[in-house]
Short mmCIF file of N, CA and C and ligand atoms in Angstrom, two decimals:
data_model
loop_
_atom_site.label_atom_id
_atom_site.label_comp_id
_atom_site.label_asym_id
_atom_site.label_seq_id
_atom_site.Cartn_x
_atom_site.Cartn_y
_atom_site.Cartn_z
N MET A 144 0.70 -1.39 -0.29
CA MET A 144 -0.24 0.00 -0.09
C MET A 144 1.02 1.43 -0.12
N ALA A 145 0.83 2.15 -1.07
CA ALA A 145 1.62 3.42 -1.21
C ALA A 145 0.95 4.27 -0.10
N ARG A 146 0.89 4.08 1.17
CA ARG A 146 0.18 5.39 1.88
C ARG A 146 1.52 5.92 2.85
N ARG A 147 1.54 7.22 2.30
CA ARG A 147 2.46 7.91 3.32
C ARG A 147 2.01 8.23 4.80
N GLY A 148 2.85 8.63 5.51
CA GLY A 148 2.22 9.05 7.08
C GLY A 148 1.79 10.21 6.94
N VAL A 149 1.06 10.57 8.03
CA VAL A 149 0.05 11.75 8.12
C VAL A 149 0.58 13.24 7.75
N SER A 150 -0.06 14.09 6.94
CA SER A 150 0.66 15.35 6.45
C SER A 150 -0.27 16.44 6.84
N TYR A 151 -0.23 17.45 6.69
CA TYR A 151 -0.82 18.43 7.18
C TYR A 151 -1.16 19.55 6.01
N VAL A 152 -2.51 19.93 6.14
CA VAL A 152 -2.90 20.80 5.13
C VAL A 152 -3.47 22.27 5.66
N SER A 153 -3.56 23.15 5.00
CA SER A 153 -4.23 24.29 5.45
C SER A 153 -5.57 24.65 5.20
N ALA A 154 -6.36 25.62 5.68
CA ALA A 154 -7.40 25.72 5.77
C ALA A 154 -7.92 26.38 4.29
N ALA A 155 -6.73 27.06 3.44
CA ALA A 155 -6.66 27.74 2.40
C ALA A 155 -7.06 26.42 1.28
N GLN A 156 -6.02 25.69 1.58
CA GLN A 156 -5.97 24.15 0.61
C GLN A 156 -7.16 23.59 0.47
N LEU A 157 -7.62 23.35 2.17
CA LEU A 157 -8.71 22.46 2.18
C LEU A 157 -10.11 23.04 1.57
N VAL A 158 -10.32 24.28 1.12
CA VAL A 158 -11.40 24.82 0.70
C VAL A 158 -11.32 24.40 -0.83
N SER A 159 -10.19 24.35 -1.53
CA SER A 159 -10.58 23.81 -2.88
C SER A 159 -10.66 22.50 -2.93
N MET A 160 -9.81 21.76 -2.30
CA MET A 160 -9.92 20.35 -1.72
C MET A 160 -10.99 19.62 -1.32
N ALA A 161 -12.11 20.69 -0.76
CA ALA A 161 -13.39 19.96 0.00
C ALA A 161 -14.30 19.91 -1.49
N ARG A 162 -14.07 20.77 -2.65
CA ARG A 162 -14.96 20.26 -3.68
C ARG A 162 -14.44 19.13 -4.47
N ASP A 163 -13.66 18.67 -4.29
CA ASP A 163 -13.35 17.30 -4.96
C ASP A 163 -14.26 16.08 -3.65
N PRO A 164 -14.96 15.45 -4.77
CA PRO A 164 -15.69 14.28 -4.29
C PRO A 164 -14.69 13.23 -4.23
N ARG A 165 -13.81 13.24 -4.44
CA ARG A 165 -12.28 11.93 -3.62
C ARG A 165 -11.93 12.61 -2.03
N VAL A 166 -12.41 13.50 -1.73
CA VAL A 166 -11.86 14.12 -0.46
C VAL A 166 -13.05 13.71 0.45
N ALA A 167 -12.70 13.43 1.98
CA ALA A 167 -13.73 13.26 2.95
C ALA A 167 -13.03 13.98 4.32
N ILE A 168 -13.97 14.97 5.14
CA ILE A 168 -13.18 15.34 6.32
C ILE A 168 -14.14 15.07 7.32
N VAL A 169 -12.84 14.87 8.06
CA VAL A 169 -13.45 13.75 9.21
C VAL A 169 -13.38 14.75 10.56
N ASP A 170 -14.37 15.40 11.12
CA ASP A 170 -14.54 15.88 12.57
C ASP A 170 -14.42 14.80 13.68
N VAL A 171 -13.32 15.05 14.45
CA VAL A 171 -13.11 14.07 15.46
C VAL A 171 -13.36 14.66 17.15
N ARG A 172 -13.85 16.15 17.05
CA ARG A 172 -14.25 16.71 18.16
C ARG A 172 -15.73 15.97 19.12
N ASP A 173 -15.65 16.26 20.18
CA ASP A 173 -16.43 15.18 20.99
C ASP A 173 -18.14 16.58 21.00
N GLU A 174 -18.20 16.82 22.39
CA GLU A 174 -19.55 17.48 22.06
C GLU A 174 -19.57 19.15 21.23
N GLU A 175 -18.17 19.65 21.35
CA GLU A 175 -18.46 20.67 21.00
C GLU A 175 -19.14 21.15 19.31
N ARG A 176 -19.04 19.90 18.57
CA ARG A 176 -19.69 19.78 17.26
C ARG A 176 -21.23 20.36 17.09
N SER A 177 -21.72 19.96 18.14
CA SER A 177 -23.24 20.37 18.30
C SER A 177 -23.44 21.74 18.69
N TYR A 178 -22.30 22.41 19.28
CA TYR A 178 -22.78 23.76 19.32
C TYR A 178 -22.12 24.83 18.81
N ASP A 179 -20.45 24.43 18.24
CA ASP A 179 -20.00 25.46 17.55
C ASP A 179 -20.02 25.22 15.75
N GLY A 180 -20.98 24.16 15.39
CA GLY A 180 -20.93 24.38 14.21
C GLY A 180 -20.03 23.17 13.38
N HIS A 181 -20.09 22.86 12.17
CA HIS A 181 -18.97 22.27 11.53
C HIS A 181 -18.65 22.66 10.39
N ILE A 182 -17.61 22.33 9.66
CA ILE A 182 -17.46 22.46 8.04
C ILE A 182 -18.32 21.37 7.28
N ALA A 183 -19.11 22.01 6.60
CA ALA A 183 -20.08 21.52 5.79
C ALA A 183 -19.44 19.97 4.84
N GLY A 184 -20.52 19.05 4.83
CA GLY A 184 -20.13 17.90 4.33
C GLY A 184 -19.10 17.10 5.23
N SER A 185 -18.85 17.41 6.72
CA SER A 185 -18.11 16.57 7.31
C SER A 185 -18.59 15.66 7.92
N HIS A 186 -17.82 14.17 8.29
CA HIS A 186 -18.30 13.19 8.77
C HIS A 186 -17.77 13.55 10.13
N HIS A 187 -18.74 12.84 11.38
CA HIS A 187 -18.47 12.95 12.56
C HIS A 187 -18.10 11.91 13.05
N TYR A 188 -17.04 11.42 13.95
CA TYR A 188 -16.30 10.37 14.64
C TYR A 188 -15.46 11.12 15.84
N ALA A 189 -16.34 11.31 16.92
CA ALA A 189 -15.78 11.74 18.08
C ALA A 189 -14.75 11.01 18.51
N SER A 190 -13.93 11.85 19.05
CA SER A 190 -12.25 11.15 19.55
C SER A 190 -12.63 10.50 20.87
N ASP A 191 -13.75 10.42 21.90
CA ASP A 191 -13.70 9.64 22.75
C ASP A 191 -14.32 7.89 22.53
N THR A 192 -14.87 8.01 21.12
CA THR A 192 -15.25 6.47 20.77
C THR A 192 -14.55 6.26 19.33
N PHE A 193 -13.60 6.95 19.26
CA PHE A 193 -13.05 6.90 17.87
C PHE A 193 -12.70 5.56 17.54
N THR A 194 -12.11 5.00 18.61
CA THR A 194 -11.30 3.50 18.16
C THR A 194 -12.26 2.36 18.02
N GLU A 195 -13.37 2.50 18.70
CA GLU A 195 -14.38 1.55 18.26
C GLU A 195 -15.48 1.81 17.09
N ARG A 196 -14.98 2.92 16.47
CA ARG A 196 -16.04 3.27 15.34
C ARG A 196 -15.19 3.41 13.86
N MET A 197 -13.63 2.97 14.18
CA MET A 197 -12.54 2.93 13.32
C MET A 197 -13.43 2.27 11.85
N PRO A 198 -13.79 1.08 12.27
CA PRO A 198 -14.41 0.19 10.97
C PRO A 198 -15.56 0.93 10.73
N ASP A 199 -16.48 1.78 10.92
CA ASP A 199 -17.80 2.57 10.36
C ASP A 199 -16.74 3.36 9.33
N LEU A 200 -15.79 4.10 10.12
CA LEU A 200 -15.35 5.33 9.27
C LEU A 200 -14.69 4.05 7.97
N ALA A 201 -13.96 3.33 8.12
CA ALA A 201 -13.46 2.77 7.21
C ALA A 201 -14.26 2.45 6.02
N GLN A 202 -15.37 1.95 6.48
CA GLN A 202 -16.41 1.68 5.61
C GLN A 202 -17.23 2.84 4.95
N ALA A 203 -17.66 3.92 5.65
CA ALA A 203 -17.91 5.08 5.06
C ALA A 203 -17.07 5.77 4.10
N THR A 204 -15.82 5.78 4.17
CA THR A 204 -14.64 6.45 3.33
C THR A 204 -14.06 5.81 2.72
N GLY A 205 -14.33 4.30 2.60
CA GLY A 205 -13.45 3.80 1.71
C GLY A 205 -12.98 3.62 0.25
N ALA A 206 -13.99 4.77 -0.58
CA ALA A 206 -14.43 5.06 -1.72
C ALA A 206 -13.45 6.42 -2.12
N LYS A 207 -13.21 7.17 -1.03
CA LYS A 207 -12.29 8.20 -0.84
C LYS A 207 -10.96 8.04 -1.01
N GLU A 208 -10.33 8.97 -1.39
CA GLU A 208 -8.82 9.17 -1.73
C GLU A 208 -8.01 9.63 -0.45
N THR A 209 -8.37 11.04 -0.22
CA THR A 209 -7.85 11.59 0.83
C THR A 209 -8.76 11.87 2.14
N LEU A 210 -8.32 11.77 3.32
CA LEU A 210 -8.95 12.13 4.35
C LEU A 210 -8.53 13.12 5.06
N VAL A 211 -9.06 14.09 5.75
CA VAL A 211 -8.45 14.99 6.13
C VAL A 211 -9.19 15.25 7.73
N PHE A 212 -8.40 15.06 8.68
CA PHE A 212 -8.96 15.22 10.36
C PHE A 212 -8.87 16.31 10.80
N HIS A 213 -9.77 16.81 11.77
CA HIS A 213 -9.54 17.64 12.35
C HIS A 213 -10.09 17.56 14.03
N CYS A 214 -9.75 18.55 14.52
CA CYS A 214 -10.57 18.62 15.90
C CYS A 214 -10.84 20.18 16.21
N ALA A 215 -10.95 20.60 17.51
CA ALA A 215 -10.72 22.28 17.68
C ALA A 215 -9.64 22.58 17.01
N LEU A 216 -8.63 22.47 17.26
CA LEU A 216 -7.35 22.97 17.37
C LEU A 216 -6.40 22.23 16.47
N SER A 217 -6.57 21.11 16.35
CA SER A 217 -5.91 20.04 15.43
C SER A 217 -4.41 19.95 16.16
N LYS A 218 -4.38 19.82 17.72
CA LYS A 218 -3.12 19.92 18.48
C LYS A 218 -3.17 18.01 18.67
N VAL A 219 -4.39 17.87 19.49
CA VAL A 219 -4.20 16.55 20.37
C VAL A 219 -4.72 15.52 19.28
N ARG A 220 -6.37 15.54 19.42
CA ARG A 220 -7.59 14.96 19.17
C ARG A 220 -7.09 14.30 17.84
N GLY A 221 -7.10 15.73 16.69
CA GLY A 221 -7.29 15.30 15.24
C GLY A 221 -5.88 14.33 14.98
N PRO A 222 -4.90 15.03 15.14
CA PRO A 222 -3.20 14.38 14.76
C PRO A 222 -3.53 12.95 15.40
N SER A 223 -4.17 12.47 16.48
CA SER A 223 -3.88 11.47 17.15
C SER A 223 -4.68 10.29 16.66
N CYS A 224 -5.96 10.98 16.33
CA CYS A 224 -7.13 9.99 15.66
C CYS A 224 -6.91 9.58 14.38
N ALA A 225 -6.01 10.99 13.49
CA ALA A 225 -5.42 10.53 12.15
C ALA A 225 -4.49 9.49 12.18
N GLN A 226 -3.58 9.50 13.04
CA GLN A 226 -2.44 8.36 13.23
C GLN A 226 -2.98 7.19 13.44
N MET A 227 -4.11 6.99 14.37
CA MET A 227 -4.66 5.63 14.64
C MET A 227 -5.44 5.17 13.96
N PHE A 228 -5.78 5.87 12.67
CA PHE A 228 -6.64 5.26 11.50
C PHE A 228 -6.03 5.08 10.47
N HIS A 229 -4.35 5.68 10.45
CA HIS A 229 -3.81 5.43 9.45
C HIS A 229 -3.07 4.15 9.53
N ASP A 230 -2.49 4.00 10.77
CA ASP A 230 -1.89 2.60 11.47
C ASP A 230 -3.19 1.52 11.28
N TYR A 231 -4.38 1.77 11.38
CA TYR A 231 -5.62 0.83 11.45
C TYR A 231 -5.67 0.35 9.80
N LEU A 232 -5.56 1.17 9.00
CA LEU A 232 -5.66 1.00 7.60
C LEU A 232 -4.82 -0.16 7.19
N SER A 233 -3.19 0.41 7.69
CA SER A 233 -2.01 -0.29 7.29
C SER A 233 -2.34 -1.43 7.83
N GLU A 234 -2.89 -1.89 8.97
CA GLU A 234 -2.96 -3.33 9.20
C GLU A 234 -3.99 -4.11 9.09
N ALA A 235 -5.17 -3.11 8.42
CA ALA A 235 -6.71 -4.24 7.73
C ALA A 235 -5.96 -4.83 7.00
N LYS A 236 -7.14 -5.93 6.61
CA LYS A 236 -6.71 -7.31 5.71
C LYS A 236 -7.26 -6.36 4.66
N GLU A 237 -8.44 -5.85 4.30
CA GLU A 237 -8.78 -5.49 3.31
C GLU A 237 -8.36 -4.01 2.64
N ASP A 238 -7.89 -3.84 1.70
CA ASP A 238 -7.22 -2.70 1.09
C ASP A 238 -8.40 -1.89 0.74
N SER A 239 -7.85 -0.71 1.44
CA SER A 239 -8.33 0.85 1.52
C SER A 239 -8.48 1.48 0.08
N GLY A 240 -9.16 2.40 -0.24
CA GLY A 240 -8.79 3.40 -1.46
C GLY A 240 -8.04 4.54 -0.86
N VAL A 241 -8.27 4.77 0.30
CA VAL A 241 -7.68 5.87 0.88
C VAL A 241 -6.09 5.87 0.73
N LYS A 242 -5.58 7.07 -0.12
CA LYS A 242 -4.08 7.14 0.06
C LYS A 242 -3.69 8.24 0.92
N ASN A 243 -4.43 9.19 1.05
CA ASN A 243 -3.60 10.37 1.87
C ASN A 243 -4.62 10.29 3.20
N ILE A 244 -3.66 10.53 4.45
CA ILE A 244 -4.43 10.89 5.37
C ILE A 244 -3.34 12.44 5.69
N MET A 245 -4.68 13.22 6.31
CA MET A 245 -4.20 14.51 6.56
C MET A 245 -4.51 15.10 7.84
N VAL A 246 -4.32 16.02 8.27
CA VAL A 246 -4.50 16.79 9.52
C VAL A 246 -4.86 18.33 8.68
N LEU A 247 -5.90 18.96 9.50
CA LEU A 247 -6.24 20.57 8.95
C LEU A 247 -5.55 21.22 9.98
N GLU A 248 -4.36 21.93 9.59
CA GLU A 248 -3.64 22.99 10.41
C GLU A 248 -4.72 23.86 11.19
N ARG A 249 -4.42 23.74 12.56
CA ARG A 249 -5.39 25.06 13.20
C ARG A 249 -6.77 24.26 13.57
N GLY A 250 -7.15 23.36 13.11
CA GLY A 250 -8.36 22.69 13.37
C GLY A 250 -9.69 23.68 13.26
N PHE A 251 -10.77 23.18 13.71
CA PHE A 251 -12.09 24.10 13.74
C PHE A 251 -11.93 25.65 13.83
N ASN A 252 -11.51 25.63 14.91
CA ASN A 252 -11.53 27.08 15.57
C ASN A 252 -10.16 27.97 14.66
N GLY A 253 -9.30 27.07 14.14
CA GLY A 253 -8.24 28.44 12.65
C GLY A 253 -9.24 28.52 11.64
N TRP A 254 -10.24 27.56 11.25
CA TRP A 254 -11.03 27.26 10.23
C TRP A 254 -12.08 28.55 10.18
N GLU A 255 -12.95 28.68 11.44
CA GLU A 255 -13.68 29.20 11.66
C GLU A 255 -12.84 30.77 11.46
N LEU A 256 -12.19 31.18 12.38
CA LEU A 256 -11.33 32.35 12.89
C LEU A 256 -10.84 33.01 11.44
N SER A 257 -10.37 32.05 10.38
CA SER A 257 -10.15 32.84 8.66
C SER A 257 -11.48 32.82 7.89
N GLY A 258 -12.53 33.05 8.52
CA GLY A 258 -13.95 33.52 7.94
C GLY A 258 -14.23 32.35 7.12
N ARG A 259 -14.18 30.88 7.25
CA ARG A 259 -14.20 30.17 5.94
C ARG A 259 -15.69 29.84 6.47
N PRO A 260 -16.44 29.02 5.84
CA PRO A 260 -18.17 28.83 6.46
C PRO A 260 -18.16 27.71 7.49
N VAL A 261 -19.25 27.94 8.02
CA VAL A 261 -19.57 27.01 8.85
C VAL A 261 -20.72 26.67 8.91
N CYS A 262 -21.18 25.46 8.78
CA CYS A 262 -22.65 24.82 8.68
C CYS A 262 -22.91 24.32 9.84
N ARG A 263 -24.46 24.68 10.31
CA ARG A 263 -24.52 24.42 11.77
C ARG A 263 -26.10 23.58 11.38
N CYS A 264 -25.99 22.69 10.69
CA CYS A 264 -27.10 21.94 10.12
C CYS A 264 -27.09 21.01 11.50
N LYS A 265 -28.29 20.25 11.74
CA LYS A 265 -28.65 18.88 12.49
C LYS A 265 -28.26 17.73 12.19
N ASP A 266 -28.06 17.68 10.48
CA ASP A 266 -28.37 16.39 9.98
C ASP A 266 -26.80 15.59 10.38
N THR A 267 -27.03 14.44 10.42
CA THR A 267 -25.99 13.52 10.57
C THR A 267 -26.01 11.99 9.74
N PRO A 268 -25.22 12.10 8.74
CA PRO A 268 -24.21 13.05 8.61
C PRO A 268 -24.61 14.20 7.61
N CYS A 269 -23.97 15.13 7.67
CA CYS A 269 -23.98 16.64 7.00
C CYS A 269 -23.84 15.90 5.55
N LYS A 270 -25.01 16.81 5.10
CA LYS A 270 -25.10 16.64 3.48
C LYS A 270 -24.38 17.78 2.92
N GLY A 271 -23.97 18.70 3.76
CA GLY A 271 -23.27 19.40 3.12
C GLY A 271 -23.59 20.64 2.24
N VAL A 272 -25.01 21.05 2.34
CA VAL A 272 -25.44 21.99 1.42
C VAL A 272 -26.00 23.12 1.69
N CYS A 273 -25.72 23.36 3.51
CA CYS A 273 -25.95 24.52 3.80
C CYS A 273 -25.00 25.26 4.61
N SER A 274 -23.73 25.11 3.85
CA SER A 274 -22.74 26.60 4.13
C SER A 274 -22.93 27.47 3.32
ZN1 ZN B 177 -23.42 20.64 7.79
#
């Protein structure tokens, strides 16, 4: 499998990447997501249950090429979940289409502070039409 380690992406880069249907955004914040809003179209796999839900995430994103993880600041939860999922896919018996695992620099807070659109829908998963 030609997957490299976890790398970082800026909010500006993610804006254009997010238009690509092969890219999925994975929010690993916990309850903050429900009151702070989220990036339109992002998946939600809270860090406190992340380990148990990795098989679901693998299934939901198997057709994607790039996954971009983030938490509030992308300092602890985002990078550690990204690394865990990277290792999980590397050890999985079934091959996944995911080639790149990335972390959004400065997380959701940096995204919002730089004036990027925030979605406040209550849909699970977010359908990404309300940004
Ligand atoms: Zn939404």
